[in-house]
Amino acid sequence: MRSDLPTPRQSTMGHFIAGIVAVLVFISGIAVSAAGSIGGLLDTWNASVTGTLTVQVPGEAKAADKLAESVRDALLKTEGVKRAGVVPRAQAQALLRPWLGDAKLIADLPLPALVDVELAAPSTLTLERVDAAVKAVAPAAIIDDHRVWLNRIAEFAQALGYIAFILIGLALAALTLTVVFATRASLTEYTQTIEVLHLVGARDGYIASQFSWRAVRQALWGGVIGLLAFAPTLLALSWFARRIDPGVLPPISLPLPYWGGLAALPVAAAVIAFVAARATVARALRAMV
Amino acid sequence: MRSDLPTPRQSTMGHFIAGIVAVLVFISGIAVSAAGSIGGLLDTWNASVTGTLTVQVPGEAKAADKLAESVRDALLKTEGVKRAGVVPRAQAQALLRPWLGDAKLIADLPLPALVDVELAAPSTLTLERVDAAVKAVAPAAIIDDHRVWLNRIAEFAQALGYIAFILIGLALAALTLTVVFATRASLTEYTQTIEVLHLVGARDGYIASQFSWRAVRQALWGGVIGLLAFAPTLLALSWFARRIDPGVLPPISLPLPYWGGLAALPVAAAVIAFVAARATVARALRAMV
Amino acid sequence: MALFRTKTKEPDADPVRLDGVAFRYGNSPNILSDLSLTLPAGSFHFLTGASGAGKTSLLSLLYLSNLPTEGKLSLFGQDVAKASRNRRATIRRSLGVVFQDFRLLDHLSAFDNVALPLRVAGVSEENVKAYVSELLGWVGLDGLFEARPEVLSGGQKQRVAIARAVVGSPKLILADEPPGTVDDAIAERLMQLFVELHKLGACVIVATHNEHLVSRFPFPRLHIERGTLSVLPAVSHIEAGE
Amino acid sequence: MALFRTKTKEPDADPVRLDGVAFRYGNSPNILSDLSLTLPAGSFHFLTGASGAGKTSLLSLLYLSNLPTEGKLSLFGQDVAKASRNRRATIRRSLGVVFQDFRLLDHLSAFDNVALPLRVAGVSEENVKAYVSELLGWVGLDGLFEARPEVLSGGQKQRVAIARAVVGSPKLILADEPPGTVDDAIAERLMQLFVELHKLGACVIVATHNEHLVSRFPFPRLHIERGTLSVLPAVSHIEAGE
Ligand SMILES: Nc1ncnc2c1ncn2[C@@H]1O[C@H](COP(=O)(O)OP(=O)(O)OP(=O)(O)O)[C@@H](O)[C@H]1O
Ligand SMILES: Nc1ncnc2c1ncn2[C@@H]1O[C@H](COP(=O)(O)OP(=O)(O)OP(=O)(O)O)[C@@H](O)[C@H]1O
Ligand SMILES: [Mg+2]
Ligand SMILES: [Mg+2]
């Protein structure tokens, strides 16, 4: 569409709307990825804490060890179990040493056999499956699943997820508000142009579409710049996170759907700018005969 | 100072700069309080997890129990210790039941006496004090301080703190950028006014101060509006957090210094606006003879 | 001079028809009251009156920037108050207006400013180029096609504004103080544009304070005084364009 | 008429002194070249020349909107190129300028626009009120003190611009097409303002195309043609202000 309007190079406000959208997309990107990373980070941590459990198989040493092996085999076939292994009796005894002190005494104790289990994805469902598999083989076995921890961390992560959601919502509301605001302000610069176009016989639709497409271009452009500024920031953050301690923080990274959402931000900004520009020009025109 | 400039009521950009600052202060407020709350939340949680430790006092039952009482007394006098108590022998034995099964056998074991300790503020310093107090009374005692957990959570909290710090930095950078941007854009509206003032003999300093004080007023005003919009949002968030589960999330609330920081945002915006306005007007004036 | 495309078909209805028109801004007293007047196609009038008498206000009714507060205004037989917005846009395309403050678009070159009405009306770029170039040459702005209004002198801006007003061969021409700030040789040329369009059947109204100008052309005057309009005979009978 | 505060002390140096001044915009060819001229206090000149000749450009040098590309321009004995910015601001306060496009501030009332130079110069609000009211009355804008430029007619805006130019009793008055769009009775009054200031010792330059105006007053003309300035004698010898 041919433009009878100032080219962006000549328009401060054109730059400005692009700049504002860039900043807001950048901020939204940070909000989204902070939420995403914290969520992902808690998931990972959650898994590393609660992804292990211990099965105690009580009974006379020999029989218990045998039963423990059956339990291990049953668990290895259970969905959601990553690794299962019988803890060597000597190692289990070593665990008791601080409590009992006397090595000879410990050797004589009827200690339960221990099976160490690592879960691929700790969840209530997996725990139920493990419970069923163990009970089928050794009804007397006790599963020490750190459930308290699991619940606590799961609830925390979920609550954090809600809040992250709210924060993203707020960031988007701010984005919307600002784009509407910036578009309207940028159009005041063009009041004279709108008036002259109107006076030389341009129809309302023609005038409105000139300005709304311009606003769309500016918002899209700003959104892309914001994303381009955001990507290296995310990389820097994740580099920084890795530097701190590879064990503590998993690399900060965004799940794919989040990237999709971020890529949608410039488009959303463009749509908002389009609607705001149309409405603003329509209002300016309504004030003219 | 008398103003020869448009009153804000007549100036779209005046509204706009205030609006933009409001949005950005709001976002910065959210960023700061998210960081503050997550930090505080982790601290609380951290404390509830790691604020306990167990002292094992080995030896013959009677003697050990006696020594354990001395250890308890010493600990109660130690700074940073909230509560300390000897674990009744029967309870300690119950702890071993799943391992040993046979109640009679357990009663005969030379179990250590246990002292359960709760710390007011778990820190390396407190742990060192506890260590010293215990070792002074019972050199053979073993302190089980869940140190692995403590380290892990402390490191996590610290890393999260760094990231929160970076995020606040980014939000403030965005605020700065936008205020500079909005101020400069708003002044293009005034180019003609600046030129006329210049032509009727106003000095550069007079012109610059007219505009910079105006920008300051607008930024301050916007910052206050942003804060006023932010406060109920924080209340709503904290109400929501309490609703989820009073146990999991401590009430989302900001430590006092954070409030101080938030209150400083409008002031910071005003200062930035002042500098940006001065620089912009100075540049506009430099282009005039 | 063949600057304008001749109209094959005369407009059916009178370009301007005022019936008891009154006009005021907001709640202030009437600027114009009870004006009744018909201007046929092919007529030429000066519009005179003291500063602040209401000349620009009257023209603003005719170029559809304001609507009459009372009475009926018809342009080309259409009641402007009842016309749809698109209809009004179409009427505006038959008008050529020289605004007292020019109203050029600062971001467009002189060429693009003059081309604006043609482009808005969808004229082919080829024709735009031909018409605009010829017209800018005629008003003495050769070599300034690409200049933006801010680098033009006052008189040059006015000539761009006049070129923009006449480029579409309008059927009704409204000019507010057109040859005010140009020297006499150029003023003569600019007046010739209006006279030529007038001869081609356009209805022309030229608001002016310039008594010299009024006396040079044999056209009747519309005179505004205390809100009312009177038609005065031509001051001079010297033929225009000599 | 006692609109202006009389100057007790005459300025020591000539208000305007050009020594081989040339001027061009950017890299374009010279608009003005090799101008040498001294205008003493109490002089009155018309500035004539075709549209685009460089009248506004020459005035822009004198009101310190542009600096000469070559040569030396002194105002009140001070080389403007060498003066500090604050010094130039002070010189500007001795100038009264009527811009061709008025340059009124749209957000200020007529009163505040006229008051601007006084307020910038720090005149007390009481005096501002007295001077501005009297002057606005004189130019025929009683009752329009609070009107903003957008609601003023073209001629009313021009009168505000002229009032703003003369309100500070300037020692050098530069007027670009001042009585262009007002009727003759008002043009006469506006010219009287300039003539009165001239009689009080101000140096006045009035750029105009209006040959009628030039011929009505017995003042010499500065004529710009092809970039050079020539001083022509007065067209008329009728005494002004009759
Ligand atoms: N937009 C407006 N709102 C209110 N009053 C206005 C507006 N425009 C003009 N006026 C007033 O209406 C009156 C007539 O103005 P108008 O511009 O029609 O005069 P004019 O005859 O064109 O004068 P001039 O020759 O000085 O241009 C003036 O007193 C002016 O102050
Ligand atoms: N800012 C500018 N940049 C470049 N060229 C300019 C600028 N201002 C004016 N000119 C050019 O300089 C020449 C002289 O312009 P100037 O405004 O001085 O003429 P003028 O004598 O005042 O004419 P008029 O009577 O039409 O006002 C013109 O050709 C104009 O196009
Ligand atoms: Mg008018
Ligand atoms: Mg000029």
PDB file of N, CA, C and O in Angstrom, chain A residues 206-237:
ATOM      1  N   TYR A 206      -9.633   4.631   4.066  1.00  0.00           N
ATOM      2  CA  TYR A 206      -8.310   4.797   3.472  1.00  0.00           C
ATOM      3  C   TYR A 206      -7.333   5.368   4.500  1.00  0.00           C
ATOM      4  O   TYR A 206      -6.228   4.854   4.694  1.00  0.00           O
ATOM      5  N   ILE A 207      -7.770   6.407   5.192  1.00  0.00           N
ATOM      6  CA  ILE A 207      -6.894   7.053   6.180  1.00  0.00           C
ATOM      7  C   ILE A 207      -6.571   6.087   7.316  1.00  0.00           C
ATOM      8  O   ILE A 207      -5.413   5.907   7.694  1.00  0.00           O
ATOM      9  N   ALA A 208      -7.619   5.430   7.822  1.00  0.00           N
ATOM     10  CA  ALA A 208      -7.401   4.520   8.965  1.00  0.00           C
ATOM     11  C   ALA A 208      -6.442   3.407   8.584  1.00  0.00           C
ATOM     12  O   ALA A 208      -5.554   3.050   9.365  1.00  0.00           O
ATOM     13  N   SER A 209      -6.587   2.870   7.362  1.00  0.00           N
ATOM     14  CA  SER A 209      -5.730   1.722   7.035  1.00  0.00           C
ATOM     15  C   SER A 209      -4.287   2.172   6.841  1.00  0.00           C
ATOM     16  O   SER A 209      -3.361   1.457   7.218  1.00  0.00           O
ATOM     17  N   GLN A 210      -4.067   3.385   6.326  1.00  0.00           N
ATOM     18  CA  GLN A 210      -2.702   3.888   6.214  1.00  0.00           C
ATOM     19  C   GLN A 210      -2.008   3.868   7.573  1.00  0.00           C
ATOM     20  O   GLN A 210      -0.884   3.409   7.711  1.00  0.00           O
ATOM     21  N   PHE A 211      -2.726   4.362   8.576  1.00  0.00           N
ATOM     22  CA  PHE A 211      -2.085   4.490   9.884  1.00  0.00           C
ATOM     23  C   PHE A 211      -2.007   3.169  10.617  1.00  0.00           C
ATOM     24  O   PHE A 211      -1.043   2.904  11.321  1.00  0.00           O
ATOM     25  N   SER A 212      -3.042   2.319  10.435  1.00  0.00           N
ATOM     26  CA  SER A 212      -2.993   1.092  11.214  1.00  0.00           C
ATOM     27  C   SER A 212      -1.901   0.168  10.684  1.00  0.00           C
ATOM     28  O   SER A 212      -1.216  -0.487  11.463  1.00  0.00           O
ATOM     29  N   TRP A 213      -1.698   0.141   9.368  1.00  0.00           N
ATOM     30  CA  TRP A 213      -0.627  -0.719   8.862  1.00  0.00           C
ATOM     31  C   TRP A 213       0.736  -0.214   9.274  1.00  0.00           C
ATOM     32  O   TRP A 213       1.649  -0.997   9.545  1.00  0.00           O
ATOM     33  N   ARG A 214       0.838   1.098   9.349  1.00  0.00           N
ATOM     34  CA  ARG A 214       2.086   1.672   9.833  1.00  0.00           C
ATOM     35  C   ARG A 214       2.352   1.261  11.284  1.00  0.00           C
ATOM     36  O   ARG A 214       3.453   0.838  11.642  1.00  0.00           O
ATOM     37  N   ALA A 215       1.304   1.350  12.105  1.00  0.00           N
ATOM     38  CA  ALA A 215       1.462   0.967  13.511  1.00  0.00           C
ATOM     39  C   ALA A 215       1.820  -0.509  13.616  1.00  0.00           C
ATOM     40  O   ALA A 215       2.655  -0.899  14.442  1.00  0.00           O
ATOM     41  N   VAL A 216       1.201  -1.334  12.767  1.00  0.00           N
ATOM     42  CA  VAL A 216       1.503  -2.765  12.784  1.00  0.00           C
ATOM     43  C   VAL A 216       2.978  -2.992  12.471  1.00  0.00           C
ATOM     44  O   VAL A 216       3.669  -3.739  13.176  1.00  0.00           O
ATOM     45  N   ARG A 217       3.447  -2.341  11.418  1.00  0.00           N
ATOM     46  CA  ARG A 217       4.855  -2.510  11.048  1.00  0.00           C
ATOM     47  C   ARG A 217       5.767  -2.107  12.198  1.00  0.00           C
ATOM     48  O   ARG A 217       6.724  -2.800  12.522  1.00  0.00           O
ATOM     49  N   GLN A 218       5.444  -0.972  12.831  1.00  0.00           N
ATOM     50  CA  GLN A 218       6.307  -0.485  13.907  1.00  0.00           C
ATOM     51  C   GLN A 218       6.312  -1.442  15.093  1.00  0.00           C
ATOM     52  O   GLN A 218       7.358  -1.744  15.671  1.00  0.00           O
ATOM     53  N   ALA A 219       5.115  -1.938  15.452  1.00  0.00           N
ATOM     54  CA  ALA A 219       5.033  -2.838  16.603  1.00  0.00           C
ATOM     55  C   ALA A 219       5.752  -4.147  16.307  1.00  0.00           C
ATOM     56  O   ALA A 219       6.491  -4.671  17.149  1.00  0.00           O
ATOM     57  N   LEU A 220       5.560  -4.686  15.108  1.00  0.00           N
ATOM     58  CA  LEU A 220       6.228  -5.938  14.739  1.00  0.00           C
ATOM     59  C   LEU A 220       7.736  -5.756  14.808  1.00  0.00           C
ATOM     60  O   LEU A 220       8.457  -6.574  15.374  1.00  0.00           O
ATOM     61  N   TRP A 221       8.168  -4.699  14.218  1.00  0.00           N
ATOM     62  CA  TRP A 221       9.586  -4.378  14.160  1.00  0.00           C
ATOM     63  C   TRP A 221      10.154  -4.275  15.579  1.00  0.00           C
ATOM     64  O   TRP A 221      11.185  -4.887  15.896  1.00  0.00           O
ATOM     65  N   GLY A 222       9.454  -3.522  16.432  1.00  0.00           N
ATOM     66  CA  GLY A 222       9.886  -3.386  17.816  1.00  0.00           C
ATOM     67  C   GLY A 222       9.897  -4.732  18.517  1.00  0.00           C
ATOM     68  O   GLY A 222      10.827  -5.053  19.269  1.00  0.00           O
ATOM     69  N   GLY A 223       8.873  -5.540  18.269  1.00  0.00           N
ATOM     70  CA  GLY A 223       8.786  -6.845  18.919  1.00  0.00           C
ATOM     71  C   GLY A 223       9.960  -7.721  18.533  1.00  0.00           C
ATOM     72  O   GLY A 223      10.570  -8.386  19.386  1.00  0.00           O
ATOM     73  N   VAL A 224      10.316  -7.689  17.258  1.00  0.00           N
ATOM     74  CA  VAL A 224      11.433  -8.521  16.800  1.00  0.00           C
ATOM     75  C   VAL A 224      12.732  -8.037  17.445  1.00  0.00           C
ATOM     76  O   VAL A 224      13.546  -8.834  17.918  1.00  0.00           O
ATOM     77  N   ILE A 225      12.903  -6.716  17.506  1.00  0.00           N
ATOM     78  CA  ILE A 225      14.106  -6.172  18.155  1.00  0.00           C
ATOM     79  C   ILE A 225      14.157  -6.612  19.620  1.00  0.00           C
ATOM     80  O   ILE A 225      15.200  -7.034  20.128  1.00  0.00           O
ATOM     81  N   GLY A 226      12.995  -6.545  20.292  1.00  0.00           N
ATOM     82  CA  GLY A 226      12.940  -6.963  21.691  1.00  0.00           C
ATOM     83  C   GLY A 226      13.356  -8.420  21.849  1.00  0.00           C
ATOM     84  O   GLY A 226      14.130  -8.773  22.740  1.00  0.00           O
ATOM     85  N   LEU A 227      12.861  -9.263  20.961  1.00  0.00           N
ATOM     86  CA  LEU A 227      13.211 -10.686  21.021  1.00  0.00           C
ATOM     87  C   LEU A 227      14.704 -10.874  20.760  1.00  0.00           C
ATOM     88  O   LEU A 227      15.368 -11.666  21.435  1.00  0.00           O
ATOM     89  N   LEU A 228      15.209 -10.127  19.784  1.00  0.00           N
ATOM     90  CA  LEU A 228      16.629 -10.259  19.447  1.00  0.00           C
ATOM     91  C   LEU A 228      17.506  -9.810  20.612  1.00  0.00           C
ATOM     92  O   LEU A 228      18.587 -10.340  20.826  1.00  0.00           O
ATOM     93  N   ALA A 229      17.037  -8.819  21.360  1.00  0.00           N
ATOM     94  CA  ALA A 229      17.811  -8.371  22.523  1.00  0.00           C
ATOM     95  C   ALA A 229      17.665  -9.375  23.661  1.00  0.00           C
ATOM     96  O   ALA A 229      18.564  -9.541  24.487  1.00  0.00           O
ATOM     97  N   PHE A 230      16.525 -10.039  23.672  1.00  0.00           N
ATOM     98  CA  PHE A 230      16.236 -10.943  24.776  1.00  0.00           C
ATOM     99  C   PHE A 230      17.041 -12.226  24.668  1.00  0.00           C
ATOM    100  O   PHE A 230      17.539 -12.747  25.672  1.00  0.00           O
ATOM    101  N   ALA A 231      17.191 -12.757  23.440  1.00  0.00           N
ATOM    102  CA  ALA A 231      17.862 -14.049  23.255  1.00  0.00           C
ATOM    103  C   ALA A 231      19.270 -14.073  23.863  1.00  0.00           C
ATOM    104  O   ALA A 231      19.575 -14.953  24.671  1.00  0.00           O
ATOM    105  N   PRO A 232      20.125 -13.088  23.522  1.00  0.00           N
ATOM    106  CA  PRO A 232      21.460 -13.114  24.146  1.00  0.00           C
ATOM    107  C   PRO A 232      21.410 -12.936  25.654  1.00  0.00           C
ATOM    108  O   PRO A 232      22.250 -13.487  26.380  1.00  0.00           O
ATOM    109  N   THR A 233      20.419 -12.181  26.146  1.00  0.00           N
ATOM    110  CA  THR A 233      20.303 -12.012  27.593  1.00  0.00           C
ATOM    111  C   THR A 233      20.021 -13.361  28.241  1.00  0.00           C
ATOM    112  O   THR A 233      20.597 -13.709  29.280  1.00  0.00           O
ATOM    113  N   LEU A 234      19.153 -14.137  27.629  1.00  0.00           N
ATOM    114  CA  LEU A 234      18.835 -15.457  28.158  1.00  0.00           C
ATOM    115  C   LEU A 234      20.084 -16.331  28.145  1.00  0.00           C
ATOM    116  O   LEU A 234      20.388 -17.033  29.119  1.00  0.00           O
ATOM    117  N   LEU A 235      20.833 -16.252  27.050  1.00  0.00           N
ATOM    118  CA  LEU A 235      22.064 -17.033  26.955  1.00  0.00           C
ATOM    119  C   LEU A 235      23.028 -16.626  28.064  1.00  0.00           C
ATOM    120  O   LEU A 235      23.629 -17.481  28.727  1.00  0.00           O
ATOM    121  N   ALA A 236      23.158 -15.305  28.261  1.00  0.00           N
ATOM    122  CA  ALA A 236      24.077 -14.810  29.292  1.00  0.00           C
ATOM    123  C   ALA A 236      23.639 -15.293  30.667  1.00  0.00           C
ATOM    124  O   ALA A 236      24.459 -15.753  31.479  1.00  0.00           O
ATOM    125  N   LEU A 237      22.335 -15.199  30.921  1.00  0.00           N
ATOM    126  CA  LEU A 237      21.808 -15.654  32.204  1.00  0.00           C
ATOM    127  C   LEU A 237      22.123 -17.123  32.410  1.00  0.00           C
ATOM    128  O   LEU A 237      22.540 -17.538  33.502  1.00  0.00           O
TER     129      LEU A 237
END
